[in-house]
């Protein structure tokens, strides 16, 4: 994991976690805007940069916790995560809710599928990875087909991800737990799904939480198409 920071460390801290097959650059459209108000922390997840392996959600949370401790950051104003990053952000919040003021979980596939279905996704995504690593296919087009139109954002990172990382990433996406938090802690969390996003199908698991539906958008679509508006609505005072 590689950490990038922006803004004044004396300000309240905001932690942003990117999607599968992207990097900290996913947040480039809002970094300067948020850094005017916050100390912005954006990791590039393990497995998404050279010579690194993605192991598990738990390992990513461990690294985040160690970074915050080492940098004397005892609390977060907000944690926000998208897709895979949303799963990690949600798990981090559930384990540290007393030190986080709010969590924005966008397009997170909070599923817990049987092993058979997980294996289906594993084989499907591995096929995609083999194709884009071969150099014989249009990388963005292939990724769009498998990942809900995210190819524009994934095309630089996806070819560098190892098959070992991919196996563990699938587990982080499709073998998750929804926690029965106290009502006061649940009120700190906002889940966001576009009405055209396949990840919205996990919403029945979130019946005790606040879930916003954004009409007409796909996976991470509100942020992708209106990043500044997203930041102003969910993070900026």
Short mmCIF file of N, CA, C and O in Angstrom, two decimals, residues 5-9 11-12 14 30-40 236:
data_model
loop_
_atom_site.label_atom_id
_atom_site.label_comp_id
_atom_site.label_asym_id
_atom_site.label_seq_id
_atom_site.Cartn_x
_atom_site.Cartn_y
_atom_site.Cartn_z
N UNK A 5 -0.77 12.01 0.62
CA UNK A 5 -1.47 12.96 1.50
C UNK A 5 -1.45 14.35 0.88
O UNK A 5 -0.50 14.73 0.17
N UNK A 6 -2.49 15.12 1.20
CA UNK A 6 -2.66 16.47 0.64
C UNK A 6 -3.27 17.36 1.71
O UNK A 6 -4.10 16.92 2.51
N UNK A 7 -2.88 18.64 1.70
CA UNK A 7 -3.48 19.59 2.61
C UNK A 7 -2.74 19.72 3.93
O UNK A 7 -1.67 19.14 4.15
N UNK A 8 -3.34 20.47 4.83
CA UNK A 8 -2.75 20.81 6.12
C UNK A 8 -3.04 19.70 7.13
O UNK A 8 -4.20 19.40 7.41
N UNK A 9 -2.00 19.15 7.71
CA UNK A 9 -2.16 18.04 8.65
C UNK A 9 -2.91 18.47 9.92
O UNK A 9 -3.41 17.62 10.66
N UNK A 11 -5.66 20.08 9.91
CA UNK A 11 -7.10 20.02 9.64
C UNK A 11 -7.64 18.63 9.94
O UNK A 11 -6.89 17.67 10.11
N UNK A 12 -8.95 18.52 9.99
CA UNK A 12 -9.57 17.21 10.14
C UNK A 12 -9.18 16.33 8.96
O UNK A 12 -9.02 16.80 7.83
N UNK A 14 -9.55 13.20 6.21
CA UNK A 14 -10.48 12.45 5.38
C UNK A 14 -9.70 11.35 4.68
O UNK A 14 -8.63 11.60 4.12
N UNK A 30 -11.00 15.57 -7.30
CA UNK A 30 -11.48 16.25 -6.08
C UNK A 30 -10.39 16.50 -5.06
O UNK A 30 -10.65 17.11 -4.01
N UNK A 31 -9.17 16.07 -5.33
CA UNK A 31 -8.11 16.18 -4.33
C UNK A 31 -7.86 17.63 -3.91
O UNK A 31 -7.84 17.96 -2.72
N UNK A 32 -7.67 18.53 -4.88
CA UNK A 32 -7.38 19.93 -4.54
C UNK A 32 -8.56 20.58 -3.82
O UNK A 32 -8.37 21.36 -2.89
N UNK A 33 -9.76 20.26 -4.25
CA UNK A 33 -10.96 20.81 -3.63
C UNK A 33 -11.04 20.40 -2.16
O UNK A 33 -11.27 21.24 -1.27
N UNK A 34 -10.84 19.13 -1.88
CA UNK A 34 -10.94 18.64 -0.51
C UNK A 34 -9.78 19.11 0.36
O UNK A 34 -9.94 19.35 1.56
N UNK A 35 -8.60 19.27 -0.27
CA UNK A 35 -7.42 19.67 0.50
C UNK A 35 -7.51 21.09 1.03
O UNK A 35 -6.76 21.46 1.94
N UNK A 36 -8.43 21.88 0.52
CA UNK A 36 -8.64 23.23 1.06
C UNK A 36 -9.26 23.18 2.45
O UNK A 36 -9.10 24.11 3.25
N UNK A 37 -10.00 22.11 2.73
CA UNK A 37 -10.72 21.99 4.00
C UNK A 37 -10.16 20.91 4.92
O UNK A 37 -10.28 21.01 6.14
N UNK A 38 -9.53 19.88 4.33
CA UNK A 38 -9.16 18.70 5.10
C UNK A 38 -7.71 18.29 4.85
O UNK A 38 -7.08 18.72 3.87
N UNK A 39 -7.22 17.45 5.74
CA UNK A 39 -6.00 16.70 5.48
C UNK A 39 -6.45 15.41 4.78
O UNK A 39 -7.13 14.57 5.39
N UNK A 40 -6.12 15.28 3.52
CA UNK A 40 -6.66 14.21 2.69
C UNK A 40 -5.65 13.07 2.58
O UNK A 40 -4.50 13.28 2.20
N UNK A 236 -17.85 18.00 1.93
CA UNK A 236 -17.56 19.39 2.31
C UNK A 236 -18.63 19.95 3.22
O UNK A 236 -19.82 19.63 3.08
#
